CSV table of C-alpha atoms in Angstrom, one decimal:
chain,number,residue,atom,x,y,z
A,1024,MET,CA,0.0,0.0,0.0
A,1025,THR,CA,1.1,3.5,-0.7
A,1026,ASN,CA,0.4,6.7,1.2
A,1027,LYS,CA,0.2,8.8,-1.9
A,1028,ARG,CA,-2.8,11.0,-2.2
A,1029,PRO,CA,-4.8,11.0,-5.4
A,1030,GLN,CA,-3.8,13.9,-7.7
A,1031,VAL,CA,-6.3,16.8,-7.7
A,1032,VAL,CA,-6.6,18.8,-10.9
A,1033,ARG,CA,-7.4,22.4,-10.0
A,1034,ASN,CA,-8.7,25.4,-12.0
A,1035,THR,CA,-10.3,23.3,-14.7
A,1036,ARG,CA,-12.4,25.2,-17.2
A,1037,LYS,CA,-15.9,23.9,-17.2
A,1038,ASP,CA,-17.1,26.1,-20.0
A,1039,LEU,CA,-14.8,24.6,-22.7
A,1040,PRO,CA,-16.4,21.7,-24.6
A,1041,ASP,CA,-13.0,20.9,-26.1
A,1042,ARG,CA,-9.9,20.5,-23.9
A,1043,ALA,CA,-7.7,21.3,-26.9
A,1044,TRP,CA,-8.9,25.0,-26.9
A,1045,PRO,CA,-6.2,27.4,-25.7
A,1046,SER,CA,-6.4,29.1,-22.4
A,1047,GLY,CA,-8.6,32.3,-22.3
A,1048,VAL,CA,-10.9,31.1,-25.1
A,1049,THR,CA,-14.4,30.5,-23.7
A,1050,ILE,CA,-17.7,29.5,-25.2
A,1051,THR,CA,-18.8,33.2,-25.0
A,1052,PHE,CA,-15.7,34.2,-27.0
A,1053,MET,CA,-16.3,31.6,-29.7
A,1054,HIS,CA,-20.1,32.4,-29.8
A,1055,ARG,CA,-19.2,36.0,-30.6
A,1056,ILE,CA,-16.9,34.9,-33.4
A,1057,ASP,CA,-19.6,32.7,-34.8
A,1058,GLN,CA,-22.0,35.7,-34.9
A,1059,ILE,CA,-19.4,37.9,-36.7
A,1060,LYS,CA,-18.7,35.1,-39.3
A,1061,GLN,CA,-22.4,34.8,-40.0
A,1062,PHE,CA,-22.6,38.6,-40.5
A,1063,GLN,CA,-19.6,38.4,-42.9
A,1064,ARG,CA,-21.4,35.7,-44.9
A,1065,GLN,CA,-24.5,37.8,-45.2
A,1066,THR,CA,-22.8,41.2,-45.9
A,1067,GLY,CA,-19.3,40.5,-47.0
A,1068,ARG,CA,-17.7,42.8,-44.4
A,1069,PHE,CA,-17.1,43.3,-40.7
A,1070,PRO,CA,-19.8,44.9,-38.6
A,1071,ARG,CA,-19.4,48.6,-38.0
A,1072,GLU,CA,-18.8,50.2,-34.6
A,1073,ASP,CA,-22.5,51.1,-34.1
A,1074,ASP,CA,-23.2,47.3,-33.9
A,1075,PRO,CA,-22.4,45.4,-30.6
A,1076,ASN,CA,-20.2,43.0,-32.5
A,1077,GLY,CA,-18.4,45.8,-34.2
A,1078,ARG,CA,-17.6,47.4,-30.8
A,1079,TRP,CA,-16.4,44.0,-29.6
A,1080,ILE,CA,-13.9,43.8,-32.5
A,1081,ARG,CA,-12.8,47.4,-31.8
A,1082,GLU,CA,-12.2,46.6,-28.1
A,1083,LYS,CA,-10.1,43.5,-29.0
A,1084,ARG,CA,-8.1,45.6,-31.6
A,1085,THR,CA,-7.4,48.6,-29.3
A,1086,VAL,CA,-7.3,47.2,-25.8
A,1087,GLY,CA,-5.6,44.0,-26.7
A,1088,VAL,CA,-6.0,40.2,-26.5
A,1089,THR,CA,-4.0,37.3,-25.1
A,1090,VAL,CA,-1.7,35.4,-27.4
A,1091,SER,CA,-4.1,32.4,-27.5
A,1092,GLN,CA,-7.1,34.7,-28.3
A,1093,GLY,CA,-5.1,36.4,-31.0
A,1094,LYS,CA,-4.3,33.1,-32.7
A,1095,VAL,CA,-8.0,32.1,-32.7
A,1096,LEU,CA,-9.1,35.5,-34.1
A,1097,ASP,CA,-6.4,35.3,-36.8
A,1098,ARG,CA,-7.6,31.9,-37.8
A,1099,GLU,CA,-11.3,32.5,-37.6
A,1100,LEU,CA,-11.5,36.2,-38.6
A,1101,PRO,CA,-8.6,37.0,-40.9
A,1102,GLY,CA,-8.2,40.8,-41.2
A,1103,TRP,CA,-9.8,41.7,-37.9
A,1104,ARG,CA,-6.7,43.6,-36.9
A,1105,ARG,CA,-7.1,46.1,-39.7
A,1106,LYS,CA,-8.9,49.3,-38.8
A,1107,PRO,CA,-12.1,49.6,-41.0
A,1108,LYS,CA,-12.5,52.5,-43.3
A,1109,ARG,CA,-14.5,55.4,-41.9
A,1110,ALA,CA,-18.0,55.5,-43.2
A,1111,ARG,CA,-18.8,58.3,-45.6
A,1112,SER,CA,-20.2,61.3,-43.9
A,1113,HIS,CA,-23.6,62.6,-44.9
A,1114,SER,CA,-23.9,65.8,-46.9
A,1115,PHE,CA,-25.7,68.8,-45.5
A,1116,GLU,CA,-28.8,68.1,-47.6
A,1117,GLU,CA,-28.8,64.4,-46.5
A,1118,HIS,CA,-28.8,65.6,-42.9
A,1119,ILE,CA,-31.7,68.0,-43.6
A,1120,GLU,CA,-33.7,65.1,-45.2
A,1121,GLY,CA,-33.0,62.9,-42.2
A,1122,LEU,CA,-34.1,65.7,-39.8
A,1123,ARG,CA,-37.3,66.2,-41.8
A,1124,ARG,CA,-38.2,62.5,-41.5
A,1125,PHE,CA,-37.4,62.5,-37.8
A,1126,ILE,CA,-39.6,65.6,-37.1
A,1127,ALA,CA,-42.5,64.2,-39.2
A,1128,LYS,CA,-42.4,61.0,-37.1
A,1129,HIS,CA,-41.6,62.3,-33.5
A,1130,LYS,CA,-42.9,66.0,-33.7
A,1131,VAL,CA,-39.8,67.2,-32.0
A,1132,LEU,CA,-36.2,67.9,-32.8
A,1133,PRO,CA,-33.7,65.1,-32.1
A,1134,ASN,CA,-31.3,65.2,-29.1
A,1135,ASP,CA,-27.6,64.4,-29.3
A,1136,PHE,CA,-28.1,60.7,-28.9
A,1137,GLN,CA,-30.5,60.3,-31.8
A,1138,PRO,CA,-29.9,60.4,-35.6
A,1139,HIS,CA,-28.7,63.7,-36.9
A,1140,GLY,CA,-28.8,65.2,-33.4
A,1141,ILE,CA,-25.1,66.0,-33.3
A,1142,PHE,CA,-25.4,67.7,-36.7
A,1143,LEU,CA,-28.2,70.0,-35.3
A,1144,SER,CA,-26.1,70.8,-32.2
A,1145,ASN,CA,-23.2,71.8,-34.5
A,1146,CYS,CA,-25.4,74.0,-36.5
A,1147,ARG,CA,-26.7,75.7,-33.3
A,1148,ALA,CA,-23.1,76.2,-32.0
A,1149,GLY,CA,-21.8,77.6,-35.3
A,1150,SER,CA,-19.4,74.7,-35.9
A,1151,ILE,CA,-20.8,74.4,-39.4
A,1152,VAL,CA,-20.6,77.2,-41.9
A,1153,LEU,CA,-24.2,78.3,-42.6
A,1154,THR,CA,-24.5,80.0,-45.9
A,1155,PRO,CA,-27.8,81.9,-46.7
A,1156,GLU,CA,-28.9,78.8,-48.7
A,1157,ARG,CA,-28.3,76.5,-45.7
A,1158,LEU,CA,-30.1,78.9,-43.4
A,1159,ASP,CA,-33.1,78.8,-45.7
A,1160,LEU,CA,-33.1,75.0,-45.5
A,1161,LEU,CA,-32.9,75.0,-41.7
A,1162,GLU,CA,-35.7,77.6,-41.5
A,1163,GLY,CA,-37.9,75.6,-43.8
A,1164,LEU,CA,-37.2,72.5,-41.7
A,1165,HIS,CA,-38.2,74.0,-38.4
A,1166,PRO,CA,-38.9,77.7,-37.7
A,1167,ASP,CA,-37.4,77.5,-34.2
A,1168,TRP,CA,-34.6,75.1,-35.0
A,1169,ARG,CA,-32.2,77.2,-32.8
A,1170,ARG,CA,-34.1,76.9,-29.5
A,1171,GLY,CA,-36.9,74.5,-30.3
A,1172,ALA,CA,-37.9,71.6,-28.0
A,1173,ARG,CA,-35.8,68.5,-28.5
A,1174,ALA,CA,-36.5,64.9,-27.7
A,1175,LYS,CA,-35.7,63.9,-24.2
A,1176,THR,CA,-32.5,61.9,-23.6
A,1177,PRO,CA,-32.4,58.6,-21.7
A,1178,GLY,CA,-31.1,60.5,-18.6
A,1179,GLN,CA,-34.0,63.0,-18.8
A,1180,ILE,CA,-36.5,60.2,-19.2
A,1181,GLU,CA,-35.0,58.4,-16.1
A,1182,PHE,CA,-35.2,61.7,-14.2
A,1183,ASP,CA,-38.9,62.1,-14.9
A,1184,GLN,CA,-39.6,58.5,-14.0
A,1185,THR,CA,-37.8,58.8,-10.7
A,1186,VAL,CA,-39.6,62.0,-9.8
A,1187,ALA,CA,-43.0,60.3,-10.6
A,1188,GLN,CA,-42.1,57.4,-8.3
A,1189,ILE,CA,-41.2,59.8,-5.5
A,1190,ARG,CA,-44.4,61.7,-6.0
A,1191,ASP,CA,-46.4,58.4,-5.8
A,1192,PHE,CA,-44.6,57.6,-2.5
A,1193,LEU,CA,-45.3,61.1,-1.2
A,1194,LEU,CA,-49.0,60.8,-1.9
A,1195,ARG,CA,-49.2,57.3,-0.5
A,1196,GLU,CA,-47.1,57.7,2.7
A,1197,GLY,CA,-47.4,61.4,3.4
A,1198,ARG,CA,-43.6,61.9,3.5
A,1199,TYR,CA,-40.5,61.7,1.4
A,1200,PRO,CA,-38.6,58.4,1.2
A,1201,ALA,CA,-35.8,57.8,3.7
A,1202,PRO,CA,-32.3,57.2,2.3
A,1203,SER,CA,-32.7,53.4,2.9
A,1204,GLU,CA,-36.0,53.3,0.9
A,1205,PRO,CA,-36.4,53.2,-2.9
A,1206,ASN,CA,-35.3,56.5,-4.5
A,1207,GLY,CA,-34.5,57.9,-1.0
A,1208,ALA,CA,-30.7,58.0,-1.6
A,1209,TRP,CA,-31.3,59.6,-5.0
A,1210,LEU,CA,-33.3,62.5,-3.4
A,1211,GLN,CA,-30.7,62.9,-0.7
A,1212,ASN,CA,-27.9,63.2,-3.2
A,1213,VAL,CA,-29.9,65.8,-5.2
A,1214,ARG,CA,-30.4,67.8,-2.0
A,1215,ALA,CA,-26.9,67.5,-0.6
A,1216,SER,CA,-24.6,67.5,-3.6
A,1217,ARG,CA,-23.6,70.9,-4.8
A,1218,TRP,CA,-22.2,69.3,-8.0
A,1219,ILE,CA,-25.6,67.7,-8.8
A,1220,ALA,CA,-27.4,70.9,-8.0
A,1221,GLU,CA,-25.3,72.8,-10.4
A,1222,LYS,CA,-26.0,70.2,-13.1
A,1223,LEU,CA,-29.8,70.5,-12.8
A,1224,THR,CA,-31.3,72.3,-15.7
A,1225,ASP,CA,-34.0,75.0,-15.2
A,1226,GLU,CA,-36.6,72.6,-16.6
A,1227,GLU,CA,-35.5,69.8,-14.1
A,1228,ARG,CA,-35.6,72.2,-11.2
A,1229,GLN,CA,-39.1,73.4,-12.2
A,1230,THR,CA,-40.2,69.8,-12.4
A,1231,LEU,CA,-38.9,69.2,-8.9
A,1232,ASP,CA,-40.6,72.3,-7.5
A,1233,ARG,CA,-43.9,71.5,-9.3
A,1234,GLU,CA,-44.1,67.7,-8.6
A,1235,LEU,CA,-42.3,67.6,-5.2
A,1236,PRO,CA,-43.1,70.6,-3.1
A,1237,GLY,CA,-40.5,71.1,-0.3
A,1238,TRP,CA,-38.1,68.6,-1.9
A,1239,SER,CA,-35.0,70.8,-1.1
A,1240,MET,CA,-35.6,70.7,2.7
A,1241,LYS,CA,-32.7,69.0,4.5
A,1242,ARG,CA,-35.1,67.3,6.9
A,1243,PRO,CA,-38.7,67.3,5.6
A,1244,ILE,CA,-41.5,67.2,8.1
A,1245,ARG,CA,-42.6,63.6,8.7
A,1246,ASN,CA,-46.2,62.8,9.0
A,1247,ARG,CA,-46.1,61.0,12.3
A,1248,LYS,CA,-49.0,59.0,13.6
A,1249,PRO,CA,-50.7,60.2,16.8
A,1250,PHE,CA,-49.9,58.6,20.1
A,1251,GLU,CA,-53.4,57.1,20.3
A,1252,GLU,CA,-53.0,55.3,17.0
A,1253,HIS,CA,-49.7,53.7,18.1
A,1254,VAL,CA,-51.5,52.5,21.3
A,1255,GLU,CA,-54.3,50.9,19.3
A,1256,GLY,CA,-51.7,49.2,17.1
A,1257,VAL,CA,-50.1,47.6,20.1
A,1258,VAL,CA,-53.5,46.6,21.5
A,1259,ARG,CA,-54.3,44.8,18.2
A,1260,PHE,CA,-50.9,43.1,18.2
A,1261,ARG,CA,-51.3,41.9,21.8
A,1262,ALA,CA,-54.8,40.6,21.2
A,1263,LYS,CA,-53.5,38.6,18.3
A,1264,ASN,CA,-50.2,37.3,19.7
A,1265,GLY,CA,-50.8,37.3,23.4
A,1266,ARG,CA,-47.7,39.5,24.2
A,1267,PHE,CA,-46.1,42.9,23.6
A,1268,PRO,CA,-44.2,43.3,20.2
A,1269,TYR,CA,-40.5,43.1,19.9
A,1270,ARG,CA,-38.5,45.7,18.1
A,1271,SER,CA,-38.5,43.9,14.8
A,1272,GLU,CA,-42.3,43.6,14.8
A,1273,PRO,CA,-45.0,46.2,14.0
A,1274,GLU,CA,-45.1,49.0,16.6
A,1275,GLY,CA,-42.1,47.3,18.3
A,1276,VAL,CA,-39.7,50.3,18.0
A,1277,TRP,CA,-42.4,52.7,19.2
A,1278,PHE,CA,-43.3,50.5,22.2
A,1279,ALA,CA,-39.7,50.2,23.2
A,1280,SER,CA,-39.3,54.0,23.0
A,1281,VAL,CA,-42.4,54.4,25.2
A,1282,ARG,CA,-40.9,52.1,27.8
A,1283,ARG,CA,-37.5,53.7,27.8
A,1284,TYR,CA,-37.2,57.1,26.1
A,1285,LEU,CA,-40.4,59.0,25.5
A,1286,ILE,CA,-41.6,61.5,28.1
A,1287,ILE,CA,-45.0,60.3,29.3
A,1288,THR,CA,-47.6,62.8,30.5
A,1289,PRO,CA,-50.2,61.8,33.1
A,1290,GLU,CA,-52.8,61.6,30.4
A,1291,ARG,CA,-50.8,59.3,28.3
A,1292,LYS,CA,-49.9,57.1,31.3
A,1293,ALA,CA,-53.5,56.8,32.1
A,1294,LEU,CA,-54.3,55.7,28.6
A,1295,LEU,CA,-51.4,53.2,28.6
A,1296,ASP,CA,-52.6,51.8,32.0
A,1297,ALA,CA,-56.1,51.4,30.7
A,1298,LYS,CA,-55.3,50.0,27.2
A,1299,LEU,CA,-52.1,48.1,27.9
A,1300,PRO,CA,-51.9,46.9,31.5
A,1301,GLY,CA,-48.4,45.9,32.4
A,1302,TRP,CA,-46.7,48.0,29.8
A,1303,ASP,CA,-44.2,49.4,32.3
A,1304,GLY,CA,-43.3,46.2,34.0
A,1305,GLU,CA,-40.6,43.7,33.5
A,1306,LEU,CA,-40.8,41.8,30.2
A,1307,PRO,CA,-39.5,38.4,29.2
A,1308,ARG,CA,-36.0,38.3,27.8
A,1309,SER,CA,-35.7,39.2,24.1
A,1310,ARG,CA,-32.4,38.3,22.5
A,1311,GLY,CA,-30.6,38.1,25.8
A,1312,LYS,CA,-31.6,41.6,27.1
A,1313,ARG,CA,-34.0,42.5,29.8
A,1314,ILE,CA,-35.9,45.8,29.0
A,1315,ARG,CA,-35.8,48.3,31.8
A,1316,PRO,CA,-39.0,50.2,32.6
A,1317,ASN,CA,-39.3,53.8,31.6
A,1318,LEU,CA,-38.8,56.2,34.5
A,1319,ARG,CA,-39.2,59.5,32.6
A,1320,LEU,CA,-42.7,60.4,33.8
A,1321,VAL,CA,-44.0,64.0,33.9
A,1322,ALA,CA,-46.0,64.8,37.0
């Protein structure tokens, strides 16, 4: 008998169907190559950079690949290292026709992320020479092309959606969300960050003022429940469970505060004695701690 332990093979690649593949070449890598080869069979060229596969090739060409990945690419996609020729730029008239089609479809001017949006921004900024003939084309395209309303960007759409969600929360709960609640951290950052405040456009600030009154307050007034409603909540909990609530349960934090921290007036003490007998006595252990009774009573 021998005392040798069986050899353990570590760091085996489970995503490789063929052990002969070089290191660093995964199924995802080869699947991307198959997509590009299929595109080449259909079009006779590599995908352009506005296509996800085209951006993938550009990343491999500029950022770099491992030696094994480069060998696979050279074998499967010959010519991938050559930078593709830049696509022919549109003429001024072609941009105008594209803008006309966009306006007819969307009823607004395009933003910088949409077709012909950069061209329109360059015209507004004076980066393109505007002859009288070109100015006539722009005026015929849209009479207020210099300051007209443009389609909202993805960031502006997300801003409007977030504001709408916070407004729904405000109408439902009667308060603004805390930082730990959905959209609460976003609202806190908008309030506190000077950099974000400077980036807000006049339209976005008007939207906040209109949809979220008092949004800029550091500590917005919370819509707290009356003392009597908390008492009724504890009464219902005790009738259902036969005991007082713990901190992690409904009304538990409030009940613990009543027993230890809140100042109790004679009227409130009488209400607690009537509704919750034994509220100020010793309670069973909860998580290894014995709760002390509240001694902050107001005569």
